[in-house]
Structure formats: C-alpha cells, structure tokens
Coordinates of C-alpha atoms in Angstrom, one line a residue:
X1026 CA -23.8 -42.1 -25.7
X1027 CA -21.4 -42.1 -22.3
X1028 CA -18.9 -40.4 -24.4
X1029 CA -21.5 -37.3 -25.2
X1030 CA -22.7 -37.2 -21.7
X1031 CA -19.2 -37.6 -19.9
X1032 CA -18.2 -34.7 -17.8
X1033 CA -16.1 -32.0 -18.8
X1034 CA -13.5 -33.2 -15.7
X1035 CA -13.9 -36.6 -16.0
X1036 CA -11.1 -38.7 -17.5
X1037 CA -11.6 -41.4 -20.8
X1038 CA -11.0 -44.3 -19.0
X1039 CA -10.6 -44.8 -15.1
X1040 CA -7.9 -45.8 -13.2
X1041 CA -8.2 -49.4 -11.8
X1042 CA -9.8 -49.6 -8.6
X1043 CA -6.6 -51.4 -6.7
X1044 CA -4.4 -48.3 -8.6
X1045 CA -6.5 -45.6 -7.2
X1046 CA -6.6 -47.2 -3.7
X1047 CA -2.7 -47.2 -3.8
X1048 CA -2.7 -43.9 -5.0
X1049 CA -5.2 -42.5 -2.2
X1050 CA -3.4 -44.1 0.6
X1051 CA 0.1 -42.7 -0.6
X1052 CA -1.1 -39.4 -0.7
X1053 CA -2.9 -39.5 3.1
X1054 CA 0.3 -40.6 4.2
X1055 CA 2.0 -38.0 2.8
X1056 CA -0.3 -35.4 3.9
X1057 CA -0.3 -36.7 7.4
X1058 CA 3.6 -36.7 7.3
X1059 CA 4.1 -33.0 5.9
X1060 CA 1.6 -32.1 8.5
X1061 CA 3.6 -33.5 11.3
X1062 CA 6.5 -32.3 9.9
X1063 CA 4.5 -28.4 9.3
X1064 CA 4.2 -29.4 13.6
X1065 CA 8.1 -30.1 14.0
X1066 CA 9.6 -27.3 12.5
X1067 CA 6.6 -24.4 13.2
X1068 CA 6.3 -23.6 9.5
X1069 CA 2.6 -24.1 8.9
X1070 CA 3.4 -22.8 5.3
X1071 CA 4.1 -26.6 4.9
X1072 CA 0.6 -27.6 5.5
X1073 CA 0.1 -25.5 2.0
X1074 CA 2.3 -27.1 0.4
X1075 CA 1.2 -30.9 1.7
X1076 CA -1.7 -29.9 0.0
X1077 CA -0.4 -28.7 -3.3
X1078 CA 1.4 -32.5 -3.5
X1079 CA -1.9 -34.0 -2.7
X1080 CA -3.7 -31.8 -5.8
X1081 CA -0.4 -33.0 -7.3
X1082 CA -1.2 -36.7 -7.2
X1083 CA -4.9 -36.2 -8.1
X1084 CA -3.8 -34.2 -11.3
X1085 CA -2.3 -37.4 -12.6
X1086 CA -5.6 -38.6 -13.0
X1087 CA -6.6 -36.1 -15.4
X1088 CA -4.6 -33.1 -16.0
X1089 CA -8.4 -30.9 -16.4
X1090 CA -8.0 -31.1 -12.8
X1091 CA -4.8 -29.2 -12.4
X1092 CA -6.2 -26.6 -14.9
X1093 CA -9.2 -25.9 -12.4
X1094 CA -6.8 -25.8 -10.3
X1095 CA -4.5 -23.3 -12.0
X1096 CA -8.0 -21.1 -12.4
X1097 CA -8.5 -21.2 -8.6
X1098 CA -4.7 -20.1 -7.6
X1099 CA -3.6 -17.8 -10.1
X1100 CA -4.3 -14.6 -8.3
X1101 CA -3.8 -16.0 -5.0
X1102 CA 0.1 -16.5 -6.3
X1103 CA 0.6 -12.9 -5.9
X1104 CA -0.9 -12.8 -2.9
X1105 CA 0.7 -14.0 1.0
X1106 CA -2.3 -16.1 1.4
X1107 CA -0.5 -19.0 0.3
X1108 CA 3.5 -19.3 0.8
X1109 CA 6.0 -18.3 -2.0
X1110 CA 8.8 -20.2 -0.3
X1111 CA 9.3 -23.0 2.3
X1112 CA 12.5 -23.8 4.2
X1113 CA 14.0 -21.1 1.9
X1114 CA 13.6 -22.8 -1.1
X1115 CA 12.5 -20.0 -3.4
X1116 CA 10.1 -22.3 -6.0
X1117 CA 8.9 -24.7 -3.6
X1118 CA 5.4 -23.3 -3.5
X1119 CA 1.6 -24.9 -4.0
X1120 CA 1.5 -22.5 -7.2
X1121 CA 5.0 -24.2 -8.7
X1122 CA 3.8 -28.0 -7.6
X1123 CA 0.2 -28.0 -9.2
X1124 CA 1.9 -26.3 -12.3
X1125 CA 4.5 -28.6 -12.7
X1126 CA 2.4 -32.1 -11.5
X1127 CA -0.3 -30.3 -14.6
X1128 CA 2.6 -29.8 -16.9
X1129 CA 4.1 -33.6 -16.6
X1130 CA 0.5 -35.3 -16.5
X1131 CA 0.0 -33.3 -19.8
X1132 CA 3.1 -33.8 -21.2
X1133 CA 3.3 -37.7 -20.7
X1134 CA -0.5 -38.1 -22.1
X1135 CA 0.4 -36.4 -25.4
X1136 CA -2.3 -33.4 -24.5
X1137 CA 0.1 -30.7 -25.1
X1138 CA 0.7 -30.8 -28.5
X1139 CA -0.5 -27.5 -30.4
X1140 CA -0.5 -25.7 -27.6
X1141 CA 2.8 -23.5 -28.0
X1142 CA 1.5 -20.5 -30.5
X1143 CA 3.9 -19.3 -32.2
X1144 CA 2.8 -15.3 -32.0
X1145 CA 2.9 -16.2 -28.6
X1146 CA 6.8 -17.7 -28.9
X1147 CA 8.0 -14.9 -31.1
X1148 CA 6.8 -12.2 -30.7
X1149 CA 6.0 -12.1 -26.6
X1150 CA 8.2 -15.0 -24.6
X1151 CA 11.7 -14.5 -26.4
X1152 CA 11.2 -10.5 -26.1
X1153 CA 10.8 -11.0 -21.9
X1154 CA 13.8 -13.6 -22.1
X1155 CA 16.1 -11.4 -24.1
X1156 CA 15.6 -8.3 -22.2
X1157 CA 16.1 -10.4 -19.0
X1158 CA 19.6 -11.4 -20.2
X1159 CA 20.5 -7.9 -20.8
X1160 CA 19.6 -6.7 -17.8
X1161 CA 21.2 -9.4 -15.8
X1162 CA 24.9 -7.4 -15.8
X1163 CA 22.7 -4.3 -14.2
X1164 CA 21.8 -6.6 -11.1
X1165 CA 24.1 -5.3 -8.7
X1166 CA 23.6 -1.7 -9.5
X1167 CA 20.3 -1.4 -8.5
X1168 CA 19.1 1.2 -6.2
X1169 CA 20.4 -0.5 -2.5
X1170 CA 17.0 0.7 -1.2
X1171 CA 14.6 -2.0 -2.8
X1172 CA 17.3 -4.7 -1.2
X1173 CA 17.0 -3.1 2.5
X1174 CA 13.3 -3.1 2.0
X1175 CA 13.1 -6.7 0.9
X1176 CA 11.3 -5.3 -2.2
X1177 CA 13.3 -8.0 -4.2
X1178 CA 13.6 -11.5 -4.0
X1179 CA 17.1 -12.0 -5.3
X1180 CA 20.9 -10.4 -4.8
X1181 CA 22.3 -11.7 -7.5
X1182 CA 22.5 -12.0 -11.3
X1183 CA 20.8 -15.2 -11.6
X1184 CA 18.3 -14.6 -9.3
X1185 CA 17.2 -10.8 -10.9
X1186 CA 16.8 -13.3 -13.8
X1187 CA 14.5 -16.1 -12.4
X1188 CA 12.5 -13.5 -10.7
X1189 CA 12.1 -10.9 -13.7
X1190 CA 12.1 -12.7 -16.6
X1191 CA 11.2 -16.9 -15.6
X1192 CA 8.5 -16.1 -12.7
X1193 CA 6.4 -14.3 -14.8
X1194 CA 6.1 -16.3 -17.4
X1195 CA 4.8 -19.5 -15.3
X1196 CA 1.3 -17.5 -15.7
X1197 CA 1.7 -18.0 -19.3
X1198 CA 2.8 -21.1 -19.2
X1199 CA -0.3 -22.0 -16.5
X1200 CA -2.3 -20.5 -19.2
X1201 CA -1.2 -22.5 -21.7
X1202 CA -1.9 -25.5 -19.7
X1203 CA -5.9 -23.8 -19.4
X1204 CA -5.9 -23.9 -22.5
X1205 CA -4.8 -27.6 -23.4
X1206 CA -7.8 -28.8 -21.0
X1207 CA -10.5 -26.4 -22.8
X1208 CA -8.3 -28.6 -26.1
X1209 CA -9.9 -31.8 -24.4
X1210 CA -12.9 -31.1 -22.5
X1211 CA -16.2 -31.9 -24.0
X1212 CA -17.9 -29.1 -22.1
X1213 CA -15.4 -26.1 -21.8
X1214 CA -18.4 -23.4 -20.5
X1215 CA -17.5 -25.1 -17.4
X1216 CA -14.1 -23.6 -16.8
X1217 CA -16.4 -20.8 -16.1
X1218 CA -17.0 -22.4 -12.2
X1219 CA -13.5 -22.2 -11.1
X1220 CA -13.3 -18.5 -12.3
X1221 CA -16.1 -17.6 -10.6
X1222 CA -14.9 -19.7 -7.2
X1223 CA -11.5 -17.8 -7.4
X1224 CA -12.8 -14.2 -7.6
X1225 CA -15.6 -15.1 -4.2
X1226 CA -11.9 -16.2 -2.7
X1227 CA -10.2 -13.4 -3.2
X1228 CA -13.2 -10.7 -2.7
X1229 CA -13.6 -12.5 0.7
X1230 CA -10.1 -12.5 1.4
X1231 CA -10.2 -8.5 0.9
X1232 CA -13.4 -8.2 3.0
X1233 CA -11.9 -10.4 5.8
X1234 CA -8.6 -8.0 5.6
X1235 CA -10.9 -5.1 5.8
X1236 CA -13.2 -6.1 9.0
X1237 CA -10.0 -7.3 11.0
X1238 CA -8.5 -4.3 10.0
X1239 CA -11.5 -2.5 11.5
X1240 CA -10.8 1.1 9.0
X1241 CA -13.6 3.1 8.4
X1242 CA -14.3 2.7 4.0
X1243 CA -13.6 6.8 3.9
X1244 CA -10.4 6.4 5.0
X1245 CA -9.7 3.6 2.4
X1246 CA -10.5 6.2 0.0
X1247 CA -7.8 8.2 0.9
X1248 CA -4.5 9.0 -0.5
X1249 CA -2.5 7.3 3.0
X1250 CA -4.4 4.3 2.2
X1251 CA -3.4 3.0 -1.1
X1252 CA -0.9 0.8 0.3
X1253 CA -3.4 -1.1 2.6
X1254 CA -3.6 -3.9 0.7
X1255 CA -0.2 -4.7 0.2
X1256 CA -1.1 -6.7 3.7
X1257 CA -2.5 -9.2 0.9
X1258 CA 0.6 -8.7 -1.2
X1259 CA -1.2 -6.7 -3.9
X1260 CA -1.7 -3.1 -4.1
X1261 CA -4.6 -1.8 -4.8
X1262 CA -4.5 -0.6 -7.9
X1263 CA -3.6 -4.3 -9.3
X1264 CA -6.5 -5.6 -7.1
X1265 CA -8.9 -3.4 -8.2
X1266 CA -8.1 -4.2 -12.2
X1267 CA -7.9 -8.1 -11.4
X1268 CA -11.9 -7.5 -10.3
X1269 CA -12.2 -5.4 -13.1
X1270 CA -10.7 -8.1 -15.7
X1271 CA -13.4 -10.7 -13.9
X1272 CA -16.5 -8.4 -14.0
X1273 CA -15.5 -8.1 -18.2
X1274 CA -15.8 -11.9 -18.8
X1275 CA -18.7 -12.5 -16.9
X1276 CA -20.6 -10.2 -17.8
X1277 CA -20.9 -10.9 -21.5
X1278 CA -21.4 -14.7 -20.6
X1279 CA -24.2 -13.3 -18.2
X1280 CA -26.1 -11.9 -21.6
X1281 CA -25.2 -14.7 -23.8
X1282 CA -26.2 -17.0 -21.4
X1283 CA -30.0 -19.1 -21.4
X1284 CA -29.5 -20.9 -18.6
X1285 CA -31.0 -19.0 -15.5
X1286 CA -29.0 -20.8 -12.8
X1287 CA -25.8 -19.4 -14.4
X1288 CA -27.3 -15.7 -14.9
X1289 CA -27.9 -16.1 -10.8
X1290 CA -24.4 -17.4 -10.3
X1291 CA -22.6 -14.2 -12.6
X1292 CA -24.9 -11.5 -11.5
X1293 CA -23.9 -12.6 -7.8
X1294 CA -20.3 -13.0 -8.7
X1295 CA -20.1 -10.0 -10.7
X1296 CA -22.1 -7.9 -7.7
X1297 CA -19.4 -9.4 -5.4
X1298 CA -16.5 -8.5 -7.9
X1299 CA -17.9 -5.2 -8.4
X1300 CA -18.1 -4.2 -4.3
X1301 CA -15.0 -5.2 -4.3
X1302 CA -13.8 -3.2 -7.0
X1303 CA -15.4 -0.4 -5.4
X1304 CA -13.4 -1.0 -1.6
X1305 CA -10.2 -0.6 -3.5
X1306 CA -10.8 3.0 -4.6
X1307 CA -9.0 2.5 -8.1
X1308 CA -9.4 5.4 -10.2
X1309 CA -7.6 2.7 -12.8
X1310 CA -10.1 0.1 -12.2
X1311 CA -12.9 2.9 -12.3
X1312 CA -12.3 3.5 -15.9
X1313 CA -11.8 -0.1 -16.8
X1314 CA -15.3 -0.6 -15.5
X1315 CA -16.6 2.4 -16.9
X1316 CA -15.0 1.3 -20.6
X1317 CA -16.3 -2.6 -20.2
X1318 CA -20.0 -1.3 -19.8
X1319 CA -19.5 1.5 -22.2
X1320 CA -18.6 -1.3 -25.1
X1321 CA -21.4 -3.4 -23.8
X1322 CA -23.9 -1.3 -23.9
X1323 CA -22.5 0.0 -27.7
X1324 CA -22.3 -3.8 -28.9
X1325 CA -25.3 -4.4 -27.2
X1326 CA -27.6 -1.9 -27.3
X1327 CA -31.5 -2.2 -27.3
X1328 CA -33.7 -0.9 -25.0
X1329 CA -33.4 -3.4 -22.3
X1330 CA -29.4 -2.3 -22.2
X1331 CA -30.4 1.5 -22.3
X1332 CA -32.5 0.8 -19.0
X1333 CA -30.2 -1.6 -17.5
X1334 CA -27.7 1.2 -17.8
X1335 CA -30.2 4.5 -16.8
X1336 CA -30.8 2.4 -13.5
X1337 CA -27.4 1.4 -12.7
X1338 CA -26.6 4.9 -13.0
X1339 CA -29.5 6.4 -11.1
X1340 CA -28.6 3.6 -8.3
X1341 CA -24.9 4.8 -8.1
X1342 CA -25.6 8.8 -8.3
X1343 CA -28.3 7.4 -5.3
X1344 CA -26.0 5.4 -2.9
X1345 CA -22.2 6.6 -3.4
X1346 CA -21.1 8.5 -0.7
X1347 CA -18.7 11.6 -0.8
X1348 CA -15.5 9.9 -0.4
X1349 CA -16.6 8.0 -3.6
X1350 CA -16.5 11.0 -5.6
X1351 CA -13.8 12.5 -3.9
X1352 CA -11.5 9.8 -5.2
X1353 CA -12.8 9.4 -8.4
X1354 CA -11.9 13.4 -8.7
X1355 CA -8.8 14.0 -6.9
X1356 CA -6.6 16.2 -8.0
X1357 CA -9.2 18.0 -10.2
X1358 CA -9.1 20.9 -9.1
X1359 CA -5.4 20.9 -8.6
X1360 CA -3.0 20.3 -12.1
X1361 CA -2.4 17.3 -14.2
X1362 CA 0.4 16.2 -12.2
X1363 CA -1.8 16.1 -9.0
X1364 CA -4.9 14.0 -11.3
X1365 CA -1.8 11.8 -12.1
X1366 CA -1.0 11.2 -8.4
X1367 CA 2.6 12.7 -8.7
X1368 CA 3.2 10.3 -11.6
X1369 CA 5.0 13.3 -14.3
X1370 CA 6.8 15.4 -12.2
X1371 CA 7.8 12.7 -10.0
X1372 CA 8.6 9.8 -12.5
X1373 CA 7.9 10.1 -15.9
X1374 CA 9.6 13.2 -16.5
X1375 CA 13.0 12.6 -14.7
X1376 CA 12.5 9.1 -16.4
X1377 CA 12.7 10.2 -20.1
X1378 CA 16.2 11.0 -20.7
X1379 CA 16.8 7.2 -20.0
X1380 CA 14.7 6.3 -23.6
X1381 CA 17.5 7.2 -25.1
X1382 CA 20.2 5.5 -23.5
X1383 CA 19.7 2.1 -25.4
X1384 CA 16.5 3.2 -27.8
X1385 CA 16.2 0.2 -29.8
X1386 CA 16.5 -2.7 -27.5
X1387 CA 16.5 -1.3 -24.1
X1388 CA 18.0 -1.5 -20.7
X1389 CA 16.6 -4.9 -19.5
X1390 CA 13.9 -5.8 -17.1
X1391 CA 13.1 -3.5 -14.1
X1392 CA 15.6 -0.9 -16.1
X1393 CA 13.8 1.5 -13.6
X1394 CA 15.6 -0.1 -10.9
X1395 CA 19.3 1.6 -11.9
X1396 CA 18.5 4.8 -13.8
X1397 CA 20.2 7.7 -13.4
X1398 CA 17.6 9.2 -11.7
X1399 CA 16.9 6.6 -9.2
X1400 CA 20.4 6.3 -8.2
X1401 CA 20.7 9.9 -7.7
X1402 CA 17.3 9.9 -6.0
X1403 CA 15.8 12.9 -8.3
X1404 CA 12.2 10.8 -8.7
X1405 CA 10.3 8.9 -6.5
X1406 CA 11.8 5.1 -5.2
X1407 CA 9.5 2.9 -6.9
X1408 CA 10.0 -0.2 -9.3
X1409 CA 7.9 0.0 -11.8
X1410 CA 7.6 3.4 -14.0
X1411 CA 3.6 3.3 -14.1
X1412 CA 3.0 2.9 -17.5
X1413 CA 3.1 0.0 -19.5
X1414 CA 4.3 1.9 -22.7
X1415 CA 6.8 3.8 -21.1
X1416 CA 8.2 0.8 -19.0
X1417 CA 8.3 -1.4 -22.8
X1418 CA 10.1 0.8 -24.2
X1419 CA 12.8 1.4 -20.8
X1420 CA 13.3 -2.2 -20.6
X1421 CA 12.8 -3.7 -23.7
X1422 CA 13.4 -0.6 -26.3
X1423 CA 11.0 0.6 -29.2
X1424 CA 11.6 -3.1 -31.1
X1425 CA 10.1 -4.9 -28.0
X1426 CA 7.1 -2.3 -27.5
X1427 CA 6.3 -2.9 -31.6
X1428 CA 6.6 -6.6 -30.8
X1429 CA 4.3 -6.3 -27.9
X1430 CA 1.9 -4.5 -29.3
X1431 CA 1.7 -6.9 -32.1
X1432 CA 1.1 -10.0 -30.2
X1433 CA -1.6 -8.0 -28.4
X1434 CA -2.8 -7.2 -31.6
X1435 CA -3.1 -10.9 -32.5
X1436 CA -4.7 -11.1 -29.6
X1437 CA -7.7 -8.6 -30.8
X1438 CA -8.2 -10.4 -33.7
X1439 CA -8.5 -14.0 -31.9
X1440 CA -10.8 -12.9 -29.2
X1441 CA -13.4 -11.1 -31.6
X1442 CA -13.3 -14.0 -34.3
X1443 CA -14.2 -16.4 -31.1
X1444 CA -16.8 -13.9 -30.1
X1445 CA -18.9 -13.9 -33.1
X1446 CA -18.4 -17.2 -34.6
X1447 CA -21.7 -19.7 -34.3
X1448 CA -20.2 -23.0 -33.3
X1449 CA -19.5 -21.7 -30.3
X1450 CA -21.9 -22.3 -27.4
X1451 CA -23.6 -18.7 -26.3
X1452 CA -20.9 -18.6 -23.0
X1453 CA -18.0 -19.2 -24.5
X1454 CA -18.7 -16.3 -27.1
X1455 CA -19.9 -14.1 -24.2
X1456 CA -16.8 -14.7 -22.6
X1457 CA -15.1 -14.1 -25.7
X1458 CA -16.5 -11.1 -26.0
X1459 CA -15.8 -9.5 -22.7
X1460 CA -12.0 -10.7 -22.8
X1461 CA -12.2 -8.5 -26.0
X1462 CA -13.6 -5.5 -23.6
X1463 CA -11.0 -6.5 -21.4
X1464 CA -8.3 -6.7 -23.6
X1465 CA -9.5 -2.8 -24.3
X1466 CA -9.0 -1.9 -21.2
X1467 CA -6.2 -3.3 -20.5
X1468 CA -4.7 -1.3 -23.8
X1469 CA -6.0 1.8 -22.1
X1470 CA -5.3 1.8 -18.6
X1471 CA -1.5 0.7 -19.7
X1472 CA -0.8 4.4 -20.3
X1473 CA -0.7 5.4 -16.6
X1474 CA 0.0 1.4 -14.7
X1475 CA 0.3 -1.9 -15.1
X1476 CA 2.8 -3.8 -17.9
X1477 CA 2.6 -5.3 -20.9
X1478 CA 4.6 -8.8 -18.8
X1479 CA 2.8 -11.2 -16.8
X1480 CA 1.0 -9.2 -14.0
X1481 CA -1.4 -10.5 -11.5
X1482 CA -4.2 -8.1 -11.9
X1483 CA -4.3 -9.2 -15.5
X1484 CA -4.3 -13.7 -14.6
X1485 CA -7.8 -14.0 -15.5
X1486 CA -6.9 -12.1 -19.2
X1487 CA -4.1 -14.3 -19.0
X1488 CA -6.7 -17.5 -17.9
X1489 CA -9.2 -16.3 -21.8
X1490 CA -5.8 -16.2 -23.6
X1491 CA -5.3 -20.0 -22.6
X1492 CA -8.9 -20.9 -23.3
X1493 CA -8.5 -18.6 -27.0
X1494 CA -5.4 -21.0 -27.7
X1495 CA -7.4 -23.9 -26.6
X1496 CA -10.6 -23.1 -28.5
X1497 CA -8.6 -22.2 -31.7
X1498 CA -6.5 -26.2 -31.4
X1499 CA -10.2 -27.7 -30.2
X1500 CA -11.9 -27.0 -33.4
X1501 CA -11.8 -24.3 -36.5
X1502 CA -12.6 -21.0 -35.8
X1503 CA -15.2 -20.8 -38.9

C-alpha cells in the first residue's frame, strides 16, 4: 500500500539519515564557497552555477528530480537569463551540470536502459552528426560578418562542430532523460507541474523585459521591433512558437482532465501563455494557435466546443486593437514577398542555386553561413534560411530531409496511438493529443522558420517526445 501511494518524485528507498546529513552539509559548503568566490572574481554568473551543483547533488537522490529540473530550464537555456559560460569555459553552465549530474545518477541506477529509440538513433541523431562533419572543413569560410558580430560561438573547426551539431542535441538527450523518469514514476500526470512552472517563468521574464523596457505594445507590433527580444536571447518569432507549443499540450489535458484544481491551474497557465504569445506579435505563432484550436475544435466538437470557440472569437474581434490586425495583415496589400517579410526575394530565391551544389547529402550545418550568395552579399546576412525544408535540404541534402521527415512521421504515429489508447490516465492522453496538434504545427509553420534540429521554441515538443519514449518503455501501448 506505501508503494501505490508513493509520490511520483519520491525515491524507493531513502538515503540513511547520517548519508543525507553529509550530503547536505557538503553541498552548503559548496554553495557558500562558489558564492564567495562569485564575490572575488565579480562574476555573479557563478552564483548560477553554485546552484546548478547543488541541484546536482540533490539529483543523486533520485534522478526524477533532475528531470523536473530539465522541464524547468529547457527554454531558459536559450535564453541570457542564466549564463552559457563561466570563466570562459564554454560548457560550464547550470543547463550542462543538471544534465550531466541527471544523466550519471541515471546511468549508475540502471534507469536508462530502453531509452535510446532507435528511429530516434537512425534516422534523426546520426543525420545532425554526419552533416556536422561535413561542414566542419567550411568553418573558416564563413561569412566574417557573423564572427564580428559575435553571432557565433566558435572560430574554429571543432568548435562550428560542438556548437552546430553536439549543443543541439543535449535537448534530445535532456529529453530522453524526461522520458526515463515518466519510465519510473508511478504518477507521470505530474510532470505536468514543472511544465506549467517553466512557461509562468518565462512569460514573466518577457513581461518584466517589457515594463523595464517601458515601449508602448503598438510599437512591439511593428516591423523595427522584431528584434526586441533578442535582449532575452530569443527572437520573437521562436518565443512566440515556444508559447504556442505550451498552450497545445495543455490545452487537451485541460479537456481531458476531471480534476477541477488542474482545469484552474491550465486555463491560468494557458491564459498566461496565450498574452504572452500575443506580446510577441508572431504571425508564425498566430497560425500555430489558430491550427491547435482548429484541430481541437474538429476532434472535439460538440456544442460546448462550438460556443467555447463563437465566444473566444466574439471576445477577440471585441478587445484586439489595430496594431493587432495590422500585424497579423502586413504586407497584404503589398505582394507575396512583402506577406513573407522579404523572405523570397531576399533569401530563398538567391538561395536556390546552392540545392544543387551537393543535392543528395548537403553542404553541412549552417551551409547558409558560406553560400555563394552570402559571401558575395546578394541576400540578406542571416544564419538560418527560414524554412525548415529549405534549410534540410541546404545542410543535410534531399536524403537527410526524407530521413527527417520520417522520424517525424514516427513521431505522428506514437503521439496519436498514446492519445487514444485507454490505459492511459485522461491527462496524459490529453497531452498526447495536443503534442499531436503541435507536432502539426510545427510541420506547417516549418515552411516559412524554424528547423527540423533541436530549436528552443520547439523544447517542450522536444519535453512530449521524452515522455512518448517514456510512456511507450513504461508499459504497452495497447
């Protein structure tokens, strides 16, 4: 009977009082050293990192706790809330020490086992790794203007490779490790918590940036502002999908759900999410929402849905202001180019010649970096071609986009066969099925942003793949 009514966190047997006594006084210590060392040297970033150790220590009590963990940080990586490097030391980061303290404590207890896919392997890790080698000889022709803005974190061969092809994939690895405690956790509808916690943290971090900032919301609608919240280290577009991603998941769990203090919790969360969708003025986000609740209401549709949706609609024509609709229809009344915010004439098209350069495999990662046309500055100085097709088949030739869109494929069939089977409980398959919605609209916004590698905007997909593997090694499917 303690076994059924155990928490979802808690850890089969506890640590010896005098071992956890030890363990708590090493890590005080070691926090109030790093913090008078953070003191010594001015780099407060080391406080963040103190703390990362501390998590660190407590993870080797129970790995579940690193995964909450994981949950909580993964789109504040991206982000220069917390440090990406200390006294120079590129991985020495809070994201890097709760990742690998979670990958060790699982590791060593034997949790990890069946939690290495291999779709996941195959036909999406060694893809990234391969094209990462073969763009590693084009590291020092790229473009010298993404070096004299600091737009890059490495000069060098090795370090194009670390940060293009390894970075990246710690998200999949962090969701891997996710997915190993849904494996072992009696309860795993609680994982829903730390999702919820992590998108408050980052909306508030945006609304914080926003009031310091003092800007009037028209002007973050406008074209000048797109970069303002690449003060947070994201841009909006990638922020405004990452809420989009959040408000997909929670709100299937939301009409799933019976217990009322969690339909409170999501409909604040996903009001928050949604606000702060809004603020970023993503046209991309805009139609991610718009597709999420277009599925929902399809899959869902009765008459409570239908009114659900003819108020939400009646509220919105009600309370957005001009600048709302002036976003949403820029360019309009223009051309397509102008709708696609310069992206044809001023990348796409100057881009295509370089398909055919290396067809089948590729240029390598970031391939964008060192075309021809960049080099010769005939399109616009950017890194990433805007499109997740175009930039898989750049970088990683038509093989790599077919292998791609196979694993995402696998994907599609996982997340609907966890979102209609019975043994789950009525969360899990409502967050299921919105990482299927998701998953949709991730597919669809890819042809004008975004990638089909690792992104930030797309962690918490990344976070329901982990917890799809997980479910899928918990239990059959059927």
């Amino acid at each position: 009977m303690a076994g059924a009514t155990a928490s979802a966190y808690a850890r089969p047997k506890a640590a010896s009082s005098s071992t956890l006594g030890l363990l708590i006084v090493t890590a005080m210590l070691g926090l109030a050293g790093a913090l008078g060392f953070a003191v010594a040297v001015g780099e407060f970033a080391a406080f963040f990192v103190a703390m990362a150790v501390v998590a660190g220590i407590a993870v080797f009590f129970d790995f579940r706790i690193g995964a909450v963990l994981l949950i909580l940080i993964l789109p504040l990586g991206a982000t220069f809330f917390l440090p990406h490097s200390v006294l120079g030391v590129p991985s020495l980061n809070p994201f890097n020490i709760v990742i690998a303290a979670t990958l060790v404590a699982c590791v060593m207890g034997g949790k990890f086992k069946g939690m290495t896919p291999r779709p996941l392997v195959w036909l999406y890790v060694v893809p990234i790794l391969v094209a990462g080698l073969l763009g590693m000889r084009h590291a020092y022709d790229i473009y010298p203007l993404f070096f004299e803005n600091l737009t890059l974190h490495f000069t060098e061969p090795l370090g194009y490779f670390r940060e293009m092809a390894i970075r990246p994939l710690f998200t999949v690895l962090g969701a891997l490790l996710i997915g190993a405690a849904i494996m072992h956790s009696q309860k795993p509808e609680r994982f829903l918590i730390p999702l919820m916690v992590s998108v408050w943290i980052m909306a508030l971090l945006q609304f914080g940036l926003i009031a310091a900032s003092g800007v009037r919301l028209g002007f973050l609608a406008g074209v000048g502002a797109r970069a303002f919240y690449n003060q947070i280290g994201l841009h909006a577009n990638e922020l405004g999908r990452l809420y989009a991603v959040a408000y997909a998941l929670m709100l299937f769990v939301w009409w799933e759900t019976k217990n009322h203090g969690l339909k409170a919790a999501l409909i604040a969360t996903m009001g928050v999410a949604t606000l702060a969708m809004v603020l970023t003025f993503s046209r991309g986000a805009f139609l991610g929402f718009f597709i999420v609740n277009a599925m929902f209401l399809v899959w869902k549709f009765n008459a409570k849905t239908l009114a659900l949706a003819l108020l939400a609609v009646a509220v919105v024509a009600l309370i957005a202001p001009e600048y709302l609709w002036n976003r949403i229809t820029f360019g309009f009344d223009v051309d397509a180019n102008r709708v696609s915010a310069d992206r044809i004439d001023g990348i796409w098209l100057p881009l295509l010649p370089e398909l055919w350069k290396s067809p089948l495999w590729g240029n390598g990662l970031g391939s964008i970096m060192w075309s021809l046309p960049m080099v010769t500055e005939s399109m616009l100085a950017v890194t990433h071609p805007h499109s997740a097709y175009l930039e898989a088949v750049l970088d990683m030739g038509w093989i790599g986009l077919v292998l791609m869109l196979a694993y995402y494929g696998h994907l599609w069939r996982r997340f609907r066969s966890l979102g209609s089977n019975a043994y789950l409980t009525p969360e899990m398959r409502g967050f299921f099925q919105g990482a299927t919605a998701a998953l949709v609209f991730f597919f669809v916004t890819g042809w004008v942003g975004s990638s089909f590698r690792p992104e930030p905007e797309f962690c918490f997909l990344w976070v329901a793949i982990g917890m799809m593997y997980g479910t899928f090694a918990r239990k059959p499917a059927s």
